[in-house]
CSV table of C-alpha atoms in Angstrom, one decimal:
chain,number,residue,atom,x,y,z
A,1,MET,CA,-86.6,-27.6,47.0
A,2,ILE,CA,-89.0,-29.4,44.6
A,3,ARG,CA,-86.2,-30.0,42.3
A,4,LEU,CA,-84.3,-32.0,45.1
A,5,ALA,CA,-87.3,-34.1,46.3
A,6,ALA,CA,-87.9,-35.1,42.5
A,7,LEU,CA,-84.2,-36.0,42.3
A,8,LEU,CA,-84.0,-38.3,45.3
A,9,CYS,CA,-87.2,-39.9,44.5
A,10,PHE,CA,-85.8,-40.9,41.2
A,11,ALA,CA,-82.8,-42.1,42.7
A,12,LEU,CA,-84.6,-44.4,45.2
A,13,LEU,CA,-86.9,-45.8,42.5
A,14,MET,CA,-83.9,-46.9,40.5
A,15,LEU,CA,-82.2,-48.4,43.1
A,16,ALA,CA,-84.9,-50.1,44.2
A,17,SER,CA,-86.2,-51.2,40.7
A,18,PRO,CA,-85.1,-54.8,39.6
A,19,VAL,CA,-83.3,-55.4,36.1
A,20,VAL,CA,-85.7,-57.8,34.2
A,21,GLY,CA,-83.3,-60.0,31.5
A,22,GLN,CA,-85.1,-61.4,28.2
A,23,GLN,CA,-84.6,-65.0,28.5
A,24,PRO,CA,-82.8,-66.3,25.0
A,25,ALA,CA,-84.8,-68.1,22.6
A,26,ALA,CA,-84.0,-71.7,22.5
A,27,PRO,CA,-82.2,-72.4,19.0
A,28,PRO,CA,-84.6,-73.8,16.3
A,29,GLY,CA,-84.5,-77.2,15.4
A,30,PRO,CA,-83.0,-78.7,12.3
A,31,GLN,CA,-85.1,-77.2,8.7
A,32,GLY,CA,-84.3,-80.0,6.0
A,33,PRO,CA,-82.0,-82.9,5.9
A,34,LEU,CA,-79.6,-83.1,8.9
A,35,THR,CA,-75.9,-83.4,8.3
A,36,LEU,CA,-73.4,-84.2,10.2
A,37,LEU,CA,-71.7,-80.8,10.8
A,38,GLU,CA,-75.4,-79.4,11.5
A,39,ALA,CA,-75.8,-82.3,13.9
A,40,ILE,CA,-72.8,-81.0,15.9
A,41,ARG,CA,-73.9,-77.5,15.7
A,42,LEU,CA,-77.0,-78.1,16.9
A,43,GLY,CA,-75.8,-80.3,19.6
A,44,ARG,CA,-73.2,-77.5,21.1
A,45,GLN,CA,-76.3,-75.0,20.9
A,46,ARG,CA,-79.5,-77.1,22.0
A,47,GLY,CA,-77.5,-79.6,24.6
A,48,VAL,CA,-79.1,-79.5,27.9
A,49,GLN,CA,-75.6,-79.7,29.8
A,50,ALA,CA,-73.8,-76.6,27.3
A,51,THR,CA,-77.0,-74.4,28.0
A,52,LEU,CA,-76.5,-75.0,31.7
A,53,ALA,CA,-72.4,-74.2,31.5
A,54,ARG,CA,-73.3,-70.8,29.2
A,55,ILE,CA,-76.0,-70.2,32.2
A,56,ASN,CA,-72.9,-70.7,34.6
A,57,ALA,CA,-70.6,-68.4,32.6
A,58,ARG,CA,-73.6,-65.5,32.4
A,59,ILE,CA,-73.3,-65.6,36.3
A,60,ALA,CA,-69.6,-65.9,36.2
A,61,ASN,CA,-69.9,-62.5,34.4
A,62,GLN,CA,-72.3,-60.9,36.9
A,63,ARG,CA,-69.9,-61.4,39.6
A,64,ILE,CA,-67.5,-58.8,37.7
A,65,GLY,CA,-70.1,-56.6,38.2
A,66,GLU,CA,-70.2,-57.3,41.6
A,67,ARG,CA,-66.6,-56.4,42.2
A,68,ARG,CA,-66.9,-53.2,39.9
A,69,ALA,CA,-69.2,-52.2,42.4
A,70,ASP,CA,-66.6,-51.8,44.9
A,71,ILE,CA,-64.9,-49.3,43.0
A,72,LEU,CA,-67.9,-47.2,41.6
A,73,PRO,CA,-69.5,-44.7,43.8
A,74,THR,CA,-72.5,-45.5,46.4
A,75,ILE,CA,-75.2,-42.9,46.6
A,76,ASN,CA,-78.2,-43.2,48.9
A,77,GLY,CA,-81.2,-40.8,49.6
A,78,THR,CA,-83.0,-40.4,52.8
A,79,ALA,CA,-86.6,-38.4,53.1
A,80,ALA,CA,-88.2,-38.3,56.4
A,81,TYR,CA,-90.6,-36.3,58.5
A,82,SER,CA,-90.5,-36.6,62.4
A,83,ARG,CA,-92.7,-34.9,65.1
A,84,GLN,CA,-90.6,-35.0,68.4
A,85,THR,CA,-89.7,-33.3,71.6
A,86,GLN,CA,-86.4,-33.2,73.2
A,87,ASN,CA,-85.3,-33.0,76.8
A,88,LEU,CA,-82.8,-30.6,77.4
A,89,GLN,CA,-81.4,-32.1,80.5
A,90,GLU,CA,-80.1,-34.6,78.3
A,91,PHE,CA,-77.8,-32.3,76.6
A,92,GLY,CA,-76.7,-31.0,79.7
A,93,LEU,CA,-78.6,-28.0,79.5
A,94,ASP,CA,-80.4,-26.7,82.6
A,95,ILE,CA,-81.5,-23.0,82.1
A,96,PRO,CA,-83.6,-21.1,84.6
A,97,GLY,CA,-86.9,-20.2,83.8
A,98,LEU,CA,-87.0,-22.3,80.4
A,99,PRO,CA,-88.8,-26.2,80.8
A,100,ALA,CA,-86.8,-29.0,80.6
A,101,LYS,CA,-88.6,-30.5,77.7
A,102,THR,CA,-89.2,-28.6,74.5
A,103,PRO,CA,-92.7,-28.2,72.9
A,104,ASP,CA,-93.6,-30.3,70.3
A,105,PHE,CA,-92.3,-29.6,67.0
A,106,SER,CA,-92.0,-30.8,63.4
A,107,LEU,CA,-88.7,-31.9,61.8
A,108,TRP,CA,-88.3,-32.5,57.9
A,109,ARG,CA,-85.3,-33.8,56.6
A,110,PHE,CA,-83.7,-34.7,52.9
A,111,ARG,CA,-80.5,-36.1,52.6
A,112,LEU,CA,-78.3,-37.3,49.7
A,113,GLY,CA,-75.1,-39.3,50.6
A,114,ALA,CA,-72.6,-40.6,48.8
A,115,THR,CA,-69.2,-42.7,49.2
A,116,GLN,CA,-66.6,-43.4,46.9
A,117,THR,CA,-63.1,-45.5,46.8
A,118,LEU,CA,-60.2,-43.5,45.5
A,119,PHE,CA,-57.5,-45.8,45.5
A,120,ASP,CA,-57.5,-49.7,47.0
A,121,ALA,CA,-55.2,-51.7,45.5
A,122,SER,CA,-56.7,-54.8,46.4
A,123,VAL,CA,-59.9,-53.7,45.0
A,124,PHE,CA,-58.6,-53.3,41.5
A,125,ALA,CA,-56.8,-56.7,41.8
A,126,ARG,CA,-59.8,-58.4,42.7
A,127,LEU,CA,-61.7,-57.0,39.6
A,128,ARG,CA,-59.1,-58.4,37.4
A,129,GLY,CA,-59.5,-61.6,39.0
A,130,ALA,CA,-62.8,-61.7,38.3
A,131,ARG,CA,-62.3,-60.8,34.9
A,132,ASP,CA,-60.0,-64.0,34.5
A,133,SER,CA,-62.7,-66.1,36.3
A,134,ALA,CA,-65.5,-65.2,34.4
A,135,ALA,CA,-63.4,-65.6,31.3
A,136,ALA,CA,-62.3,-69.2,32.7
A,137,ALA,CA,-66.1,-69.8,32.7
A,138,GLY,CA,-66.6,-68.8,29.3
A,139,PHE,CA,-64.0,-71.3,28.1
A,140,ASP,CA,-65.5,-74.0,30.4
A,141,ALA,CA,-69.0,-73.3,28.6
A,142,GLN,CA,-67.0,-73.5,25.4
A,143,VAL,CA,-65.7,-76.9,26.5
A,144,VAL,CA,-68.7,-78.3,27.6
A,145,GLY,CA,-70.6,-77.4,24.1
A,146,GLU,CA,-68.0,-79.2,22.0
A,147,ILE,CA,-68.4,-82.3,24.5
A,148,ALA,CA,-71.9,-81.7,23.6
A,149,GLY,CA,-71.4,-81.5,19.8
A,150,ALA,CA,-69.2,-84.4,19.5
A,151,THR,CA,-71.9,-86.9,21.2
A,152,ALA,CA,-74.6,-85.7,18.6
A,153,GLY,CA,-72.0,-86.0,15.9
A,154,LEU,CA,-71.5,-89.8,17.7
A,155,ALA,CA,-75.1,-90.5,17.8
A,156,TYR,CA,-75.4,-89.3,14.1
A,157,LEU,CA,-73.1,-91.7,13.1
A,158,GLN,CA,-74.4,-94.5,15.0
A,159,VAL,CA,-77.6,-93.5,13.2
A,160,GLN,CA,-76.0,-93.8,9.9
A,161,SER,CA,-74.5,-97.0,10.9
A,162,ALA,CA,-78.0,-98.5,11.9
A,163,GLN,CA,-79.3,-97.5,8.2
A,164,GLU,CA,-76.2,-98.4,6.6
A,165,THR,CA,-76.8,-102.3,8.7
A,166,VAL,CA,-80.5,-102.0,7.6
A,167,LYS,CA,-79.6,-101.5,4.0
A,168,ALA,CA,-77.0,-104.4,4.3
A,169,ARG,CA,-79.4,-106.8,5.9
A,170,ASP,CA,-82.0,-106.1,3.1
A,171,ALA,CA,-79.7,-106.9,0.4
A,172,ASP,CA,-78.5,-110.3,2.5
A,173,SER,CA,-82.2,-111.0,2.8
A,174,VAL,CA,-82.6,-110.7,-1.0
A,175,VAL,CA,-79.5,-113.1,-1.5
A,176,ALA,CA,-80.7,-115.6,1.2
A,177,ALA,CA,-84.1,-115.8,-0.7
A,178,THR,CA,-82.6,-116.6,-3.8
A,179,LEU,CA,-80.4,-119.0,-2.7
A,180,LEU,CA,-83.4,-120.7,-0.8
A,181,ASP,CA,-85.2,-120.7,-4.1
A,182,GLN,CA,-82.2,-122.1,-5.9
A,183,ALA,CA,-81.9,-125.1,-3.3
A,184,ARG,CA,-85.5,-126.0,-3.5
A,185,GLN,CA,-85.4,-126.0,-7.3
A,186,LEU,CA,-82.2,-128.5,-7.3
A,187,VAL,CA,-84.0,-130.6,-4.6
A,188,ALA,CA,-87.1,-130.7,-6.5
A,189,ALA,CA,-84.9,-131.8,-9.6
A,190,GLY,CA,-83.4,-134.6,-7.3
A,191,VAL,CA,-80.0,-132.7,-8.0
A,192,SER,CA,-79.6,-131.8,-4.2
A,193,PRO,CA,-81.0,-133.8,-0.8
A,194,SER,CA,-83.5,-132.0,0.9
A,195,ILE,CA,-81.5,-131.0,3.9
A,196,ASP,CA,-79.7,-128.5,1.4
A,197,ALA,CA,-83.5,-126.6,1.0
A,198,THR,CA,-83.6,-126.8,5.1
A,199,ARG,CA,-80.3,-125.5,5.1
A,200,SER,CA,-80.8,-122.4,2.9
A,201,GLU,CA,-84.2,-121.9,5.3
A,202,VAL,CA,-82.6,-122.1,8.4
A,203,SER,CA,-79.9,-119.4,6.9
A,204,PHE,CA,-83.2,-117.2,5.4
A,205,GLN,CA,-84.4,-117.4,8.8
A,206,ALA,CA,-81.5,-115.9,10.7
A,207,VAL,CA,-80.6,-112.9,8.0
A,208,ARG,CA,-84.6,-111.8,8.5
A,209,THR,CA,-84.2,-112.1,12.1
A,210,GLN,CA,-81.0,-110.0,11.5
A,211,LEU,CA,-83.0,-107.4,9.4
A,212,GLU,CA,-85.4,-106.8,12.8
A,213,VAL,CA,-82.7,-106.6,15.0
A,214,ALA,CA,-81.0,-103.8,12.9
A,215,ARG,CA,-84.5,-102.1,12.3
A,216,ASN,CA,-84.6,-101.8,15.8
A,217,ALA,CA,-81.3,-100.8,16.2
A,218,LEU,CA,-82.3,-97.9,13.8
A,219,ASP,CA,-85.2,-96.5,15.9
A,220,ARG,CA,-83.1,-96.8,19.2
A,221,SER,CA,-80.2,-94.7,17.6
A,222,ARG,CA,-82.6,-92.3,16.2
A,223,LEU,CA,-84.0,-91.4,19.9
A,224,ASP,CA,-80.7,-91.3,21.2
A,225,LEU,CA,-79.8,-88.6,18.6
A,226,LEU,CA,-82.8,-86.7,19.0
A,227,ARG,CA,-82.0,-86.9,22.9
A,228,SER,CA,-78.7,-85.4,22.1
A,229,LEU,CA,-80.0,-82.7,20.4
A,230,ASP,CA,-82.8,-82.0,23.0
A,231,LEU,CA,-85.7,-82.1,20.2
A,232,ALA,CA,-89.0,-83.9,21.1
A,233,PRO,CA,-88.7,-87.8,21.0
A,234,GLY,CA,-91.2,-87.8,18.0
A,235,THR,CA,-89.6,-85.3,16.3
A,236,LYS,CA,-89.1,-86.7,12.2
A,237,LEU,CA,-85.0,-86.2,11.5
A,238,GLU,CA,-84.0,-87.2,7.8
A,239,LEU,CA,-80.2,-87.6,7.5
A,240,ALA,CA,-78.1,-86.2,4.4
A,241,ASP,CA,-75.0,-87.6,5.0
A,242,SER,CA,-74.0,-91.4,4.4
A,243,LEU,CA,-71.0,-93.1,5.6
A,244,GLY,CA,-67.7,-92.3,3.7
A,245,LEU,CA,-64.3,-91.2,3.6
A,246,GLY,CA,-64.3,-87.5,4.0
A,247,ALA,CA,-61.5,-85.2,3.9
A,248,VAL,CA,-59.5,-84.7,7.2
A,249,ASP,CA,-58.4,-81.0,7.3
A,250,LEU,CA,-56.1,-81.1,10.3
A,251,PRO,CA,-52.5,-81.7,11.0
A,252,LEU,CA,-52.1,-85.5,11.0
A,253,ASP,CA,-48.0,-85.3,12.5
A,254,PRO,CA,-48.5,-86.1,16.2
A,255,ASP,CA,-45.9,-83.5,16.8
A,256,THR,CA,-47.7,-81.1,15.2
A,257,ALA,CA,-51.2,-82.0,16.4
A,258,GLY,CA,-49.6,-81.9,20.1
A,259,ALA,CA,-48.4,-77.9,19.6
A,260,TYR,CA,-51.8,-77.2,17.7
A,261,ALA,CA,-54.4,-78.6,20.5
A,262,ARG,CA,-52.2,-76.4,22.8
A,263,SER,CA,-53.1,-73.8,21.5
A,264,HIS,CA,-56.2,-74.4,20.5
A,265,ARG,CA,-58.1,-76.1,23.1
A,266,ALA,CA,-60.5,-74.1,25.3
A,267,GLU,CA,-59.7,-76.6,28.5
A,268,LEU,CA,-56.3,-75.5,28.8
A,269,ALA,CA,-57.1,-71.7,27.9
A,270,ALA,CA,-59.7,-71.8,31.1
A,271,GLU,CA,-56.7,-73.1,33.4
A,272,ARG,CA,-54.4,-70.4,32.1
A,273,LYS,CA,-57.6,-68.1,33.5
A,274,ARG,CA,-57.8,-69.7,36.6
A,275,THR,CA,-54.0,-69.5,37.3
A,276,GLU,CA,-54.3,-66.0,36.5
A,277,ALA,CA,-57.0,-65.2,38.8
A,278,LEU,CA,-55.2,-67.0,41.5
A,279,ARG,CA,-52.5,-64.8,40.9
A,280,ARG,CA,-54.6,-62.2,41.0
A,281,SER,CA,-56.4,-63.3,44.3
A,282,ALA,CA,-52.8,-63.8,46.0
A,283,SER,CA,-51.6,-60.3,44.8
A,284,ALA,CA,-55.1,-58.7,46.1
A,285,VAL,CA,-54.3,-60.4,49.4
A,286,ARG,CA,-50.7,-58.2,49.5
A,287,ALA,CA,-52.4,-55.3,48.3
A,288,GLU,CA,-54.2,-55.2,51.8
A,289,ASN,CA,-51.3,-54.0,53.4
A,290,LEU,CA,-51.2,-51.0,51.4
A,291,PRO,CA,-53.2,-47.7,52.4
A,292,SER,CA,-56.7,-47.0,50.8
A,293,VAL,CA,-57.8,-43.6,50.1
A,294,GLY,CA,-61.7,-43.1,50.2
A,295,ALA,CA,-64.3,-40.0,50.1
A,296,SER,CA,-67.5,-39.5,51.4
A,297,GLY,CA,-70.1,-37.1,52.0
A,298,TYR,CA,-73.4,-35.6,52.4
A,299,TYR,CA,-76.2,-32.8,51.4
A,300,GLN,CA,-79.3,-32.4,53.4
A,301,GLN,CA,-81.9,-30.0,54.2
A,302,THR,CA,-83.6,-30.0,57.4
A,303,ALA,CA,-86.0,-27.4,58.8
A,304,PRO,CA,-89.4,-27.5,61.2
A,305,SER,CA,-91.5,-26.5,58.2
A,306,PHE,CA,-91.5,-27.5,54.8
A,307,SER,CA,-91.1,-24.4,53.4
A,308,ASP,CA,-88.0,-23.4,55.7
A,309,LEU,CA,-85.4,-25.8,54.6
A,310,THR,CA,-82.1,-25.0,54.6
A,311,GLY,CA,-79.0,-27.2,53.1
A,312,THR,CA,-76.1,-28.2,55.0
A,313,TYR,CA,-73.2,-30.5,53.8
A,314,GLN,CA,-70.1,-32.2,54.8
A,315,VAL,CA,-67.3,-33.8,52.6
A,316,LEU,CA,-64.7,-36.0,53.8
A,317,VAL,CA,-61.4,-37.7,52.3
A,318,GLY,CA,-59.8,-40.2,54.6
A,319,VAL,CA,-56.5,-42.6,54.1
A,320,ASN,CA,-56.8,-45.9,55.8
A,321,VAL,CA,-53.6,-47.3,57.2
A,322,PRO,CA,-53.6,-51.2,57.9
A,323,ILE,CA,-50.7,-51.7,60.7
A,324,LEU,CA,-51.7,-55.2,62.5
A,325,ASP,CA,-54.8,-57.6,62.0
A,326,GLY,CA,-53.2,-60.5,64.0
A,327,LEU,CA,-51.3,-61.8,61.2
A,328,ARG,CA,-54.2,-62.6,59.5
A,329,ARG,CA,-53.0,-61.2,56.1
A,330,GLN,CA,-49.7,-62.9,56.3
A,331,VAL,CA,-51.3,-66.5,56.6
A,332,ARG,CA,-53.5,-65.8,53.7
A,333,THR,CA,-50.9,-64.8,51.3
A,334,ARG,CA,-49.0,-68.1,52.0
A,335,GLU,CA,-52.2,-69.8,51.4
A,336,ALA,CA,-53.2,-68.2,48.4
A,337,ASP,CA,-49.3,-68.9,47.0
A,338,ALA,CA,-50.3,-72.3,47.7
A,339,ARG,CA,-53.5,-72.5,46.0
A,340,VAL,CA,-51.3,-70.8,42.9
A,341,GLU,CA,-48.6,-73.6,43.2
A,342,ALA,CA,-51.4,-76.0,42.9
A,343,GLN,CA,-53.1,-74.7,39.8
A,344,GLN,CA,-49.8,-74.4,38.1
A,345,VAL,CA,-49.5,-78.4,38.7
A,346,HIS,CA,-52.9,-78.9,37.8
A,347,GLU,CA,-52.5,-76.7,34.4
A,348,GLY,CA,-49.4,-78.2,33.5
A,349,ASP,CA,-51.2,-81.8,33.8
A,350,VAL,CA,-53.9,-80.7,31.9
A,351,GLY,CA,-51.7,-79.6,29.4
A,352,ASN,CA,-50.2,-83.1,29.2
A,353,GLN,CA,-53.3,-84.5,28.9
A,354,VAL,CA,-54.7,-82.3,25.7
A,355,GLU,CA,-51.2,-83.1,23.7
A,356,THR,CA,-51.5,-86.8,24.9
A,357,GLU,CA,-55.3,-87.0,23.5
A,358,ALA,CA,-54.6,-84.9,20.3
A,359,ARG,CA,-51.7,-87.5,19.6
A,360,GLN,CA,-54.0,-90.4,19.7
A,361,SER,CA,-56.6,-88.9,17.7
A,362,VAL,CA,-54.4,-88.3,14.9
A,363,LEU,CA,-53.2,-92.0,15.3
A,364,ASP,CA,-56.8,-93.3,15.2
A,365,VAL,CA,-57.9,-91.5,12.4
A,366,ALA,CA,-54.8,-93.2,10.5
A,367,SER,CA,-55.7,-96.4,11.4
A,368,ALA,CA,-59.5,-96.0,11.1
A,369,ARG,CA,-58.5,-94.9,7.5
A,370,GLN,CA,-56.6,-98.1,6.8
A,371,ARG,CA,-59.0,-100.4,8.5
A,372,VAL,CA,-61.7,-99.1,6.0
A,373,GLY,CA,-59.5,-100.3,3.1
A,374,ILE,CA,-59.0,-103.7,5.0
A,375,ALA,CA,-63.1,-104.0,5.2
A,376,ARG,CA,-63.5,-103.1,1.2
A,377,ASP,CA,-60.7,-106.0,0.5
A,378,GLN,CA,-62.5,-108.3,2.9
A,379,LEU,CA,-66.3,-107.9,1.4
A,380,ARG,CA,-64.9,-108.2,-1.7
A,381,LEU,CA,-63.3,-111.5,-1.1
A,382,ALA,CA,-66.3,-112.7,0.5
A,383,GLU,CA,-68.6,-111.6,-2.6
A,384,GLN,CA,-66.6,-113.6,-4.9
A,385,GLU,CA,-66.5,-116.3,-2.5
A,386,LEU,CA,-70.3,-116.2,-2.4
A,387,ALA,CA,-70.3,-116.4,-6.1
A,388,GLU,CA,-67.7,-119.1,-6.8
A,389,ALA,CA,-70.1,-121.2,-4.1
A,390,ASP,CA,-73.3,-120.6,-5.9
A,391,GLN,CA,-71.8,-121.6,-9.3
A,392,ARG,CA,-70.5,-124.9,-7.6
A,393,PHE,CA,-74.0,-125.1,-5.8
A,394,ARG,CA,-75.5,-124.6,-9.3
A,395,ALA,CA,-73.2,-126.8,-11.3
A,396,GLY,CA,-74.0,-129.7,-8.6
A,397,VAL,CA,-70.5,-130.2,-7.4
A,398,ALA,CA,-71.2,-128.6,-3.9
A,399,GLY,CA,-73.4,-128.5,-1.2
A,400,SER,CA,-75.6,-125.6,0.6
A,401,VAL,CA,-72.9,-125.2,3.2
A,402,GLU,CA,-70.6,-123.5,0.9
A,403,THR,CA,-73.2,-121.0,0.1
A,404,THR,CA,-74.5,-120.7,3.5
A,405,ASN,CA,-70.7,-120.2,4.8
A,406,ALA,CA,-69.8,-118.3,1.7
A,407,GLN,CA,-73.1,-115.9,2.7
A,408,SER,CA,-72.2,-115.7,6.1
A,409,SER,CA,-68.7,-114.2,5.1
A,410,VAL,CA,-70.7,-111.7,3.0
A,411,ILE,CA,-72.8,-110.8,6.0
A,412,ALA,CA,-69.5,-110.4,8.4
A,413,GLY,CA,-67.9,-108.3,5.5
A,414,ARG,CA,-70.4,-106.0,5.2
A,415,ASP,CA,-70.7,-105.5,8.7
A,416,ALA,CA,-66.9,-104.9,9.1
A,417,LEU,CA,-66.9,-102.1,6.5
A,418,ILE,CA,-70.2,-100.6,8.3
A,419,GLN,CA,-68.2,-100.3,11.4
A,420,ALA,CA,-64.8,-99.7,9.3
A,421,ARG,CA,-66.6,-96.5,8.1
A,422,VAL,CA,-68.2,-95.5,11.5
A,423,ASN,CA,-65.1,-95.7,13.4
A,424,TYR,CA,-63.5,-93.6,11.1
A,425,GLY,CA,-66.5,-91.1,11.4
A,426,SER,CA,-66.0,-91.1,15.3
A,427,ALA,CA,-62.4,-90.6,14.7
A,428,ARG,CA,-62.4,-87.9,12.7
A,429,VAL,CA,-64.7,-86.0,15.0
A,430,SER,CA,-62.9,-86.8,18.1
A,431,ALA,CA,-59.7,-85.4,16.3
A,432,TYR,CA,-61.6,-82.1,15.4
A,433,ARG,CA,-62.7,-82.2,19.2
A,434,ALA,CA,-59.2,-83.3,20.5
A,435,LEU,CA,-57.6,-80.2,18.8
A,436,GLY,CA,-60.4,-77.8,19.6
A,437,ILE,CA,-61.6,-77.1,16.4
A,438,ILE,CA,-64.5,-79.4,16.0
A,439,ASP,CA,-66.8,-76.4,14.7
A,440,GLN,CA,-64.9,-76.9,11.8
A,441,LEU,CA,-65.7,-80.2,10.9
A,442,GLN,CA,-66.8,-80.5,7.4
């Protein structure tokens, strides 16, 4: 008896005790210089939206346990003590010589009951559907993580662009200062009119303004990068990469890229799981028309005194046969079939969208690479123009207008090259994202 009471108490404590999950620690911040690949990885791990999506995936996984509970045994235990009397006439007992009401008596009761589903096709179908839904939520979390990683990668490229722009404006200011000094010397020697010095000084001040604007853009782009990595705004970051033509290890043929994306994009995998989950749901509704088998029972010990406890039990196995529920199941079946049909249409649309994005992304990579070469030629010609204009200015056969225009061409050429490199880097990140392999970006 003591053993049974202890078992009941233990079972009640286990069922009533809450399970406290340990919260995962936040991923560490960057250690040392930050690379583009590291920025993408941190964006996937630390991005706020990515974190929330992973939490939602964990919630979906817990729903599997809720569905699994329908096929696991349910056990409950009770322990009670009562002091009571009974009215015998309530039970139709009217015996001459006996009182109509019993004297006060005690009753001890210890009971352990259980129920178990032996067969229910609809329950098993819903459990499989919950697993598919959880898998879809996992793919959704992967999608959000990839978007967060791509966002961090693009923010990283913007910081690189701002750094390169600051370097370019520094170089432009050196050239502008040199041209201003030359103009002043030629004006002092009487070779050039004073307007040449004035024009050169205006150009120098314009470059200084552009340098200040570039520095401000660099500070702002750093804040954007820290925000995308969910780091404190005051965190110091050092970028390890520079803008360049990195290798692209991905299929560049549009047909191959489209097929590759269909087999690797998490969005399409999530939609496939949702379609399967809805099919399971429709199957579960149909399975409600099938008989179900369940078992239940209890074991209890009762007695007026604790020392006189006597055990009794009951075991029941039953079959539940659904016959008619007002045609509700038939209506729900048609509704579930319509949901499956709508999801199939949506899955097909997502597949076409995925393939379109993949094809566009590889075209953008090829185009961006070509634009980098064109921008290099543009800068080379602009520097050649500046060198020739400087020679003509020194020789006194041309005014500062030519050098000013040539310097503007150099500035435009440098900006074009920086932007072309940024576009190429962005196209690479977008292509890896469109193909579903952004974590492989090198």
